PDB file of C-alpha atoms in Angstrom:
ATOM      1  CA  MET A   1       5.567  34.264  47.858  1.00 45.00           C
ATOM      2  CA  ARG A   2       5.766  30.977  45.979  1.00 49.00           C
ATOM      3  CA  ASN A   3       6.783  30.991  42.355  1.00 54.00           C
ATOM      4  CA  ASN A   4       4.315  28.767  40.461  1.00 57.00           C
ATOM      5  CA  ARG A   5       5.905  29.285  37.075  1.00 56.00           C
ATOM      6  CA  GLN A   6       7.055  26.182  35.250  1.00 55.00           C
ATOM      7  CA  PRO A   7      10.817  25.900  34.706  1.00 52.00           C
ATOM      8  CA  TYR A   8      11.904  27.037  31.242  1.00 51.00           C
ATOM      9  CA  ARG A   9      12.629  24.230  28.875  1.00 55.00           C
ATOM     10  CA  GLY A  10      15.013  25.302  26.160  1.00 52.00           C
ATOM     11  CA  ARG A  11      14.379  24.552  22.507  1.00 58.00           C
ATOM     12  CA  GLN A  12      15.391  21.071  21.472  1.00 62.00           C
ATOM     13  CA  GLU A  13      18.701  21.096  19.665  1.00 69.00           C
ATOM     14  CA  GLU A  14      18.518  20.178  15.991  1.00 75.00           C
ATOM     15  CA  PRO A  15      20.097  16.802  15.194  1.00 78.00           C
ATOM     16  CA  TYR A  16      21.794  18.224  12.083  1.00 83.00           C
ATOM     17  CA  LYS A  17      23.596  21.482  11.339  1.00 87.00           C
ATOM     18  CA  VAL A  18      21.848  23.444   8.595  1.00 89.00           C
ATOM     19  CA  ASN A  19      23.005  26.365   6.396  1.00 89.00           C
ATOM     20  CA  GLN A  20      24.743  29.108   8.451  1.00 88.00           C
ATOM     21  CA  LYS A  21      25.102  26.767  11.457  1.00 89.00           C
ATOM     22  CA  ILE A  22      27.711  24.773   9.549  1.00 90.00           C
ATOM     23  CA  ARG A  23      31.071  26.056  10.901  1.00 88.00           C
ATOM     24  CA  ALA A  24      33.509  24.362   8.507  1.00 88.00           C
ATOM     25  CA  ARG A  25      35.145  26.597   5.874  1.00 90.00           C
ATOM     26  CA  GLU A  26      34.580  24.065   3.127  1.00 91.00           C
ATOM     27  CA  VAL A  27      32.330  21.029   2.747  1.00 91.00           C
ATOM     28  CA  ARG A  28      31.989  18.013   0.486  1.00 91.00           C
ATOM     29  CA  VAL A  29      28.601  18.253  -1.216  1.00 91.00           C
ATOM     30  CA  VAL A  30      27.021  15.036  -2.503  1.00 89.00           C
ATOM     31  CA  GLY A  31      23.891  14.562  -4.551  1.00 84.00           C
ATOM     32  CA  GLU A  32      22.275  15.657  -7.785  1.00 85.00           C
ATOM     33  CA  PHE A  33      23.033  19.382  -7.462  1.00 84.00           C
ATOM     34  CA  VAL A  34      26.797  19.074  -8.039  1.00 86.00           C
ATOM     35  CA  GLU A  35      28.668  17.754 -11.044  1.00 82.00           C
ATOM     36  CA  GLY A  36      29.488  14.060 -10.719  1.00 80.00           C
ATOM     37  CA  GLY A  37      27.430  13.842  -7.516  1.00 81.00           C
ATOM     38  CA  ASN A  38      30.439  14.807  -5.389  1.00 86.00           C
ATOM     39  CA  ALA A  39      32.245  18.154  -5.102  1.00 87.00           C
ATOM     40  CA  LEU A  40      34.415  20.050  -2.618  1.00 89.00           C
ATOM     41  CA  LEU A  41      33.013  23.587  -2.182  1.00 90.00           C
ATOM     42  CA  PRO A  42      33.461  26.572   0.136  1.00 92.00           C
ATOM     43  CA  THR A  43      30.620  26.507   2.669  1.00 90.00           C
ATOM     44  CA  ASP A  44      29.172  29.900   1.642  1.00 92.00           C
ATOM     45  CA  LYS A  45      29.098  28.822  -2.009  1.00 91.00           C
ATOM     46  CA  ALA A  46      27.363  25.527  -1.089  1.00 90.00           C
ATOM     47  CA  ILE A  47      24.742  27.449   0.941  1.00 92.00           C
ATOM     48  CA  LYS A  48      24.159  29.803  -1.991  1.00 91.00           C
ATOM     49  CA  LEU A  49      23.695  26.813  -4.315  1.00 90.00           C
ATOM     50  CA  ALA A  50      21.100  25.360  -1.934  1.00 89.00           C
ATOM     51  CA  GLN A  51      19.242  28.691  -1.671  1.00 91.00           C
ATOM     52  CA  GLU A  52      19.136  29.020  -5.465  1.00 89.00           C
ATOM     53  CA  ASN A  53      17.174  25.757  -5.520  1.00 88.00           C
ATOM     54  CA  ASP A  54      14.927  26.824  -2.580  1.00 89.00           C
ATOM     55  CA  LEU A  55      16.487  24.091  -0.444  1.00 90.00           C
ATOM     56  CA  ASP A  56      18.844  23.746   2.548  1.00 90.00           C
ATOM     57  CA  LEU A  57      22.434  22.653   2.994  1.00 91.00           C
ATOM     58  CA  VAL A  58      22.417  19.886   5.617  1.00 90.00           C
ATOM     59  CA  GLU A  59      25.531  18.445   7.287  1.00 90.00           C
ATOM     60  CA  ILE A  60      24.936  14.678   7.222  1.00 85.00           C
ATOM     61  CA  SER A  61      28.433  13.444   8.221  1.00 84.00           C
ATOM     62  CA  PRO A  62      30.075  15.928  10.624  1.00 85.00           C
ATOM     63  CA  ASN A  63      32.866  13.619  11.849  1.00 83.00           C
ATOM     64  CA  VAL A  64      34.876  13.543   8.611  1.00 84.00           C
ATOM     65  CA  ASP A  65      37.193  16.205   7.278  1.00 86.00           C
ATOM     66  CA  PRO A  66      35.791  18.068   5.424  1.00 88.00           C
ATOM     67  CA  PRO A  67      32.214  17.321   6.633  1.00 89.00           C
ATOM     68  CA  VAL A  68      29.810  15.808   4.104  1.00 90.00           C
ATOM     69  CA  CYS A  69      26.702  17.832   3.254  1.00 91.00           C
ATOM     70  CA  LYS A  70      23.656  17.359   1.082  1.00 90.00           C
ATOM     71  CA  ILE A  71      21.264  19.826  -0.532  1.00 91.00           C
ATOM     72  CA  LEU A  72      17.673  18.937   0.351  1.00 90.00           C
ATOM     73  CA  ASP A  73      14.406  20.097   1.895  1.00 90.00           C
ATOM     74  CA  TYR A  74      15.300  19.935   5.592  1.00 87.00           C
ATOM     75  CA  ALA A  75      11.705  20.009   6.879  1.00 88.00           C
ATOM     76  CA  LYS A  76      10.759  17.096   4.611  1.00 89.00           C
ATOM     77  CA  PHE A  77      13.973  15.267   5.551  1.00 86.00           C
ATOM     78  CA  LYS A  78      13.192  15.576   9.292  1.00 86.00           C
ATOM     79  CA  TYR A  79       9.629  14.358   8.739  1.00 87.00           C
ATOM     80  CA  GLU A  80      10.833  11.284   6.824  1.00 87.00           C
ATOM     81  CA  GLN A  81      13.437  10.484   9.496  1.00 84.00           C
ATOM     82  CA  LYS A  82      10.794  10.732  12.214  1.00 86.00           C
ATOM     83  CA  LYS A  83       8.424   8.537  10.197  1.00 87.00           C
ATOM     84  CA  LYS A  84      11.145   5.889   9.764  1.00 83.00           C
ATOM     85  CA  GLN A  85      11.809   5.848  13.507  1.00 83.00           C
ATOM     86  CA  LYS A  86       8.093   5.339  14.217  1.00 82.00           C
ATOM     87  CA  GLU A  87       7.949   2.480  11.711  1.00 78.00           C
ATOM     88  CA  ILE A  88      10.990   0.828  13.296  1.00 74.00           C
ATOM     89  CA  LYS A  89       9.385   1.050  16.749  1.00 75.00           C
ATOM     90  CA  ALA A  90       6.042  -0.227  15.450  1.00 70.00           C
ATOM     91  CA  ASN A  91       7.667  -3.180  13.694  1.00 63.00           C
ATOM     92  CA  ALA A  92       9.893  -4.080  16.612  1.00 61.00           C
ATOM     93  CA  ALA A  93       8.532  -7.301  18.079  1.00 57.00           C
ATOM     94  CA  LYS A  94       7.789  -7.099  21.788  1.00 67.00           C
ATOM     95  CA  VAL A  95       9.079 -10.407  23.136  1.00 72.00           C
ATOM     96  CA  VAL A  96       7.038 -11.824  26.016  1.00 81.00           C
ATOM     97  CA  LEU A  97       8.929 -14.200  28.298  1.00 87.00           C
ATOM     98  CA  LYS A  98       6.986 -16.682  30.436  1.00 90.00           C
ATOM     99  CA  GLU A  99       8.683 -18.588  33.249  1.00 92.00           C
ATOM    100  CA  ILE A 100       7.926 -22.135  34.370  1.00 92.00           C
ATOM    101  CA  ARG A 101       9.521 -23.477  37.531  1.00 92.00           C
ATOM    102  CA  PHE A 102      10.348 -27.089  38.355  1.00 92.00           C
ATOM    103  CA  GLY A 103      11.910 -28.827  41.304  1.00 89.00           C
ATOM    104  CA  PRO A 104      14.322 -31.727  40.820  1.00 87.00           C
ATOM    105  CA  ASN A 105      11.624 -34.040  42.287  1.00 87.00           C
ATOM    106  CA  THR A 106       8.661 -32.775  40.189  1.00 88.00           C
ATOM    107  CA  ASP A 107       6.103 -35.591  39.814  1.00 89.00           C
ATOM    108  CA  GLU A 108       4.481 -36.704  36.533  1.00 90.00           C
ATOM    109  CA  HIS A 109       1.133 -34.982  37.129  1.00 90.00           C
ATOM    110  CA  ASP A 110       2.754 -31.598  37.898  1.00 91.00           C
ATOM    111  CA  PHE A 111       5.089 -32.027  34.910  1.00 91.00           C
ATOM    112  CA  ASN A 112       2.188 -32.628  32.470  1.00 91.00           C
ATOM    113  CA  PHE A 113       0.258 -29.687  33.930  1.00 92.00           C
ATOM    114  CA  LYS A 114       3.214 -27.357  33.274  1.00 92.00           C
ATOM    115  CA  VAL A 115       3.706 -28.745  29.762  1.00 92.00           C
ATOM    116  CA  LYS A 116       0.100 -27.736  28.933  1.00 92.00           C
ATOM    117  CA  HIS A 117       0.780 -24.202  30.180  1.00 91.00           C
ATOM    118  CA  ALA A 118       3.969 -24.004  28.124  1.00 92.00           C
ATOM    119  CA  ILE A 119       2.111 -25.128  24.962  1.00 92.00           C
ATOM    120  CA  ASN A 120      -0.436 -22.331  25.460  1.00 91.00           C
ATOM    121  CA  PHE A 121       2.350 -19.761  25.965  1.00 90.00           C
ATOM    122  CA  LEU A 122       4.128 -20.868  22.770  1.00 90.00           C
ATOM    123  CA  LYS A 123       0.874 -20.795  20.786  1.00 89.00           C
ATOM    124  CA  GLU A 124       0.393 -17.186  21.883  1.00 86.00           C
ATOM    125  CA  GLY A 125       3.861 -16.321  20.543  1.00 84.00           C
ATOM    126  CA  ALA A 126       5.651 -16.004  23.890  1.00 87.00           C
ATOM    127  CA  LYS A 127       9.063 -17.422  24.718  1.00 90.00           C
ATOM    128  CA  VAL A 128       9.299 -19.895  27.585  1.00 92.00           C
ATOM    129  CA  LYS A 129      12.037 -19.936  30.191  1.00 92.00           C
ATOM    130  CA  ALA A 130      11.897 -23.193  32.142  1.00 92.00           C
ATOM    131  CA  TYR A 131      14.162 -23.749  35.111  1.00 92.00           C
ATOM    132  CA  VAL A 132      14.841 -26.258  37.854  1.00 91.00           C
ATOM    133  CA  HIS A 133      15.397 -24.593  41.225  1.00 89.00           C
ATOM    134  CA  PHE A 134      17.704 -26.480  43.559  1.00 88.00           C
ATOM    135  CA  VAL A 135      17.137 -25.813  47.267  1.00 86.00           C
ATOM    136  CA  GLY A 136      19.610 -26.897  49.920  1.00 83.00           C
ATOM    137  CA  ARG A 137      20.952 -30.394  49.410  1.00 82.00           C
ATOM    138  CA  THR A 138      18.957 -30.935  46.213  1.00 79.00           C
ATOM    139  CA  ILE A 139      21.876 -29.257  44.412  1.00 78.00           C
ATOM    140  CA  VAL A 140      23.423 -32.736  44.187  1.00 76.00           C
ATOM    141  CA  PHE A 141      20.615 -33.743  41.772  1.00 79.00           C
ATOM    142  CA  LYS A 142      21.845 -31.573  38.879  1.00 82.00           C
ATOM    143  CA  GLU A 143      21.755 -34.535  36.494  1.00 83.00           C
ATOM    144  CA  ARG A 144      18.129 -35.243  37.423  1.00 85.00           C
ATOM    145  CA  GLY A 145      17.263 -31.573  36.759  1.00 86.00           C
ATOM    146  CA  GLU A 146      18.937 -31.675  33.343  1.00 86.00           C
ATOM    147  CA  MET A 147      17.037 -34.842  32.385  1.00 88.00           C
ATOM    148  CA  LEU A 148      13.787 -33.170  33.480  1.00 89.00           C
ATOM    149  CA  LEU A 149      14.402 -30.116  31.261  1.00 89.00           C
ATOM    150  CA  LEU A 150      15.345 -32.263  28.266  1.00 88.00           C
ATOM    151  CA  LYS A 151      12.143 -34.255  28.745  1.00 89.00           C
ATOM    152  CA  PHE A 152      10.248 -30.921  28.870  1.00 91.00           C
ATOM    153  CA  VAL A 153      11.822 -29.839  25.566  1.00 89.00           C
ATOM    154  CA  GLN A 154      10.916 -33.170  23.969  1.00 89.00           C
ATOM    155  CA  ALA A 155       7.262 -32.693  25.032  1.00 90.00           C
ATOM    156  CA  LEU A 156       7.235 -29.257  23.339  1.00 90.00           C
ATOM    157  CA  GLU A 157       9.164 -30.068  20.152  1.00 87.00           C
ATOM    158  CA  GLU A 158       6.022 -29.653  18.013  1.00 89.00           C
ATOM    159  CA  TYR A 159       5.435 -26.106  19.317  1.00 90.00           C
ATOM    160  CA  GLY A 160       8.858 -24.661  20.122  1.00 89.00           C
ATOM    161  CA  ALA A 161      12.558 -24.732  19.320  1.00 88.00           C
ATOM    162  CA  VAL A 162      15.356 -24.682  21.886  1.00 86.00           C
ATOM    163  CA  GLU A 163      17.302 -21.412  21.972  1.00 84.00           C
ATOM    164  CA  GLN A 164      19.641 -22.416  24.793  1.00 76.00           C
ATOM    165  CA  LEU A 165      20.419 -25.867  26.188  1.00 77.00           C
ATOM    166  CA  PRO A 166      20.240 -26.465  29.978  1.00 83.00           C
ATOM    167  CA  LYS A 167      22.677 -24.120  31.680  1.00 83.00           C
ATOM    168  CA  MET A 168      23.454 -23.741  35.378  1.00 85.00           C
ATOM    169  CA  GLU A 169      23.230 -20.225  36.831  1.00 86.00           C
ATOM    170  CA  GLY A 170      23.575 -20.067  40.609  1.00 85.00           C
ATOM    171  CA  LYS A 171      20.979 -22.438  42.099  1.00 87.00           C
ATOM    172  CA  ARG A 172      18.973 -22.623  38.876  1.00 88.00           C
ATOM    173  CA  MET A 173      19.320 -24.657  35.709  1.00 89.00           C
ATOM    174  CA  ASN A 174      17.673 -22.733  32.834  1.00 90.00           C
ATOM    175  CA  ILE A 175      16.497 -23.535  29.338  1.00 90.00           C
ATOM    176  CA  PHE A 176      14.914 -21.175  26.753  1.00 91.00           C
ATOM    177  CA  ILE A 177      12.340 -22.230  24.169  1.00 91.00           C
ATOM    178  CA  ALA A 178      11.073 -19.982  21.341  1.00 89.00           C
ATOM    179  CA  PRO A 179       7.776 -20.525  19.464  1.00 89.00           C
ATOM    180  CA  LYS A 180       7.995 -22.202  16.083  1.00 84.00           C
ATOM    181  CA  ALA A 181       6.891 -20.190  13.051  1.00 73.00           C
ATOM    182  CA  GLY A 182       3.350 -21.014  11.946  1.00 60.00           C
ATOM    183  CA  LYS A 183       2.241 -22.287  15.361  1.00 52.00           C
ATOM    184  CA  ASN A 184       0.894 -18.948  16.529  1.00 48.00           C
ATOM    185  CA  LYS A 185      -2.810 -19.138  17.304  1.00 43.00           C
ATOM    186  CA  PHE A 186      -3.262 -15.657  15.810  1.00 39.00           C
ATOM    187  CA  GLN A 187      -2.162 -16.929  12.378  1.00 39.00           C
ATOM    188  CA  LEU A 188      -4.677 -16.012   9.647  1.00 34.00           C
ATOM    189  CA  ASN A 189      -7.040 -18.792   8.709  1.00 38.00           C
ATOM    190  CA  LYS A 190      -8.269 -19.521   5.174  1.00 35.00           C
ATOM    191  CA  TYR A 191     -11.330 -17.274   5.599  1.00 34.00           C
ATOM    192  CA  SER A 192      -9.325 -14.297   6.927  1.00 36.00           C
ATOM    193  CA  LYS A 193      -9.832 -12.139   3.824  1.00 40.00           C
ATOM    194  CA  MET A 194     -13.604 -12.649   3.749  1.00 41.00           C
ATOM    195  CA  PRO A 195     -16.308 -11.129   5.983  1.00 44.00           C
ATOM    196  CA  LYS A 196     -17.146 -13.351   8.960  1.00 46.00           C
ATOM    197  CA  VAL A 197     -20.167 -15.559   8.175  1.00 46.00           C
ATOM    198  CA  LYS A 198     -21.160 -18.182  10.743  1.00 45.00           C
ATOM    199  CA  THR A 199     -24.072 -19.950   9.027  1.00 51.00           C
ATOM    200  CA  LYS A 200     -25.263 -20.849   5.538  1.00 55.00           C
ATOM    201  CA  SER A 201     -28.354 -18.619   5.926  1.00 60.00           C
ATOM    202  CA  SER A 202     -26.270 -15.550   6.822  1.00 62.00           C
ATOM    203  CA  ALA A 203     -23.982 -16.249   3.856  1.00 64.00           C
ATOM    204  CA  LYS A 204     -27.023 -16.315   1.553  1.00 67.00           C
ATOM    205  CA  LYS A 205     -28.042 -12.886   2.825  1.00 65.00           C
ATOM    206  CA  ARG A 206     -24.643 -11.467   1.961  1.00 68.00           C
ATOM    207  CA  PHE A 207     -23.799 -13.255  -1.294  1.00 71.00           C
ATOM    208  CA  ALA A 208     -25.731 -14.357  -4.387  1.00 73.00           C
ATOM    209  CA  LEU A 209     -24.884 -16.475  -7.437  1.00 72.00           C
ATOM    210  CA  THR A 210     -25.434 -14.707 -10.781  1.00 74.00           C
ATOM    211  CA  GLY A 211     -26.691 -16.327 -14.010  1.00 70.00           C
ATOM    212  CA  THR A 212     -23.152 -16.305 -15.417  1.00 73.00           C
ATOM    213  CA  GLY A 213     -21.796 -18.241 -12.426  1.00 70.00           C
ATOM    214  CA  LYS A 214     -20.169 -15.212 -10.775  1.00 72.00           C
ATOM    215  CA  ILE A 215     -20.739 -14.396  -7.098  1.00 72.00           C
ATOM    216  CA  LYS A 216     -21.833 -10.924  -6.103  1.00 72.00           C
ATOM    217  CA  ARG A 217     -21.941  -9.209  -2.732  1.00 68.00           C
ATOM    218  CA  LYS A 218     -25.392  -7.896  -1.840  1.00 63.00           C
ATOM    219  CA  HIS A 219     -25.515  -4.377  -0.370  1.00 54.00           C
ATOM    220  CA  ALA A 220     -21.763  -3.984  -0.799  1.00 50.00           C
ATOM    221  CA  PHE A 221     -20.232  -1.351   1.504  1.00 49.00           C
ATOM    222  CA  LYS A 222     -23.679  -0.089   2.479  1.00 51.00           C
ATOM    223  CA  SER A 223     -22.625   0.786   6.040  1.00 50.00           C
ATOM    224  CA  HIS A 224     -19.874   3.077   4.734  1.00 48.00           C
ATOM    225  CA  ILE A 225     -22.386   5.375   3.018  1.00 47.00           C
ATOM    226  CA  LEU A 226     -22.989   7.035   6.386  1.00 50.00           C
ATOM    227  CA  THR A 227     -19.518   8.556   6.254  1.00 55.00           C
ATOM    228  CA  LYS A 228     -18.778  11.774   4.360  1.00 60.00           C
ATOM    229  CA  LYS A 229     -18.529  11.036   0.636  1.00 62.00           C
ATOM    230  CA  SER A 230     -19.519  12.644  -2.628  1.00 69.00           C
ATOM    231  CA  THR A 231     -22.952  11.833  -4.126  1.00 72.00           C
ATOM    232  CA  LYS A 232     -21.326  10.045  -7.039  1.00 71.00           C
ATOM    233  CA  ARG A 233     -19.264   7.874  -4.706  1.00 65.00           C
ATOM    234  CA  LYS A 234     -22.318   7.021  -2.575  1.00 65.00           C
ATOM    235  CA  ARG A 235     -24.220   5.993  -5.706  1.00 67.00           C
ATOM    236  CA  GLU A 236     -21.360   3.699  -6.690  1.00 65.00           C
ATOM    237  CA  LEU A 237     -21.292   2.097  -3.243  1.00 61.00           C
ATOM    238  CA  THR A 238     -24.990   1.162  -3.357  1.00 63.00           C
ATOM    239  CA  LYS A 239     -24.370  -1.139  -6.308  1.00 63.00           C
ATOM    240  CA  ALA A 240     -23.625  -4.824  -5.718  1.00 63.00           C
ATOM    241  CA  GLY A 241     -19.991  -5.745  -6.250  1.00 67.00           C
ATOM    242  CA  LEU A 242     -18.610  -8.978  -7.677  1.00 70.00           C
ATOM    243  CA  VAL A 243     -16.443 -11.189  -5.473  1.00 64.00           C
ATOM    244  CA  HIS A 244     -12.885 -11.554  -6.752  1.00 64.00           C
ATOM    245  CA  THR A 245     -12.108 -14.881  -8.437  1.00 66.00           C
ATOM    246  CA  SER A 246      -9.479 -15.680  -5.760  1.00 60.00           C
ATOM    247  CA  ASP A 247     -12.224 -15.528  -3.083  1.00 67.00           C
ATOM    248  CA  GLU A 248     -14.947 -17.397  -4.979  1.00 68.00           C
ATOM    249  CA  GLY A 249     -13.908 -20.797  -3.616  1.00 68.00           C
ATOM    250  CA  ARG A 250     -14.202 -19.598  -0.022  1.00 68.00           C
ATOM    251  CA  VAL A 251     -17.627 -18.072  -0.583  1.00 67.00           C
ATOM    252  CA  LYS A 252     -18.871 -21.243  -2.307  1.00 70.00           C
ATOM    253  CA  ASP A 253     -17.699 -23.226   0.737  1.00 69.00           C
ATOM    254  CA  MET A 254     -19.755 -20.926   2.977  1.00 66.00           C
ATOM    255  CA  LEU A 255     -22.753 -21.178   0.654  1.00 66.00           C
ATOM    256  CA  ARG A 256     -22.160 -24.933   0.339  1.00 62.00           C
ATOM    257  CA  ILE A 257     -22.506 -24.921  -3.448  1.00 60.00           C
TER     258      ILE A 257
END
């Protein structure tokens, strides 16, 4: 008879030792709960101090003698650590690397075609790795390959910066080019903070000039009234809202006034 039960996965080990799991006889406690922010205490006394404040004793530096501990809310501490890790991962830039291949005898038309591709890659924020591949006896044309890559860099100087000069690796001569800051096509334009308005007539439907020279939004946030909100909040959202002074210039450009 087959056993269809899933294998037991043990509980994940805690990254820090807490309270009674701390094995050292004495610990150095840091933080606001000890005099001077630093005190050497017997472990049981430090745990008792933490419990008196409805908190936990957490071993934050186990590799020193005695280990360093802190009195804090361990559940909240774990949550904040996890949140920080997520933020680090979210903010980590995912570098895209695009490769462009040349031969030592690449003609002018093919060269210009590949330059156009490289410009598009750099505008999208990707790095470009260009290389000359030497096959057979063409290895004797290393100097020609280097001149080709330097010419390629010169054609892209407006869009990218060289990270590594031509370097020979096996049968390839490589060069790396990174996009220049501010050349990304996804950069915010001057209307990025305002709602998208394509024509003057659509702008007039959304905005109006008041007698005092201010600009107000018509039907401000009307679509959001469908979501769950209090009656008072819904009433507030039905009122027209004034455009901030920093955005007035952009709206006037759209209204052509």
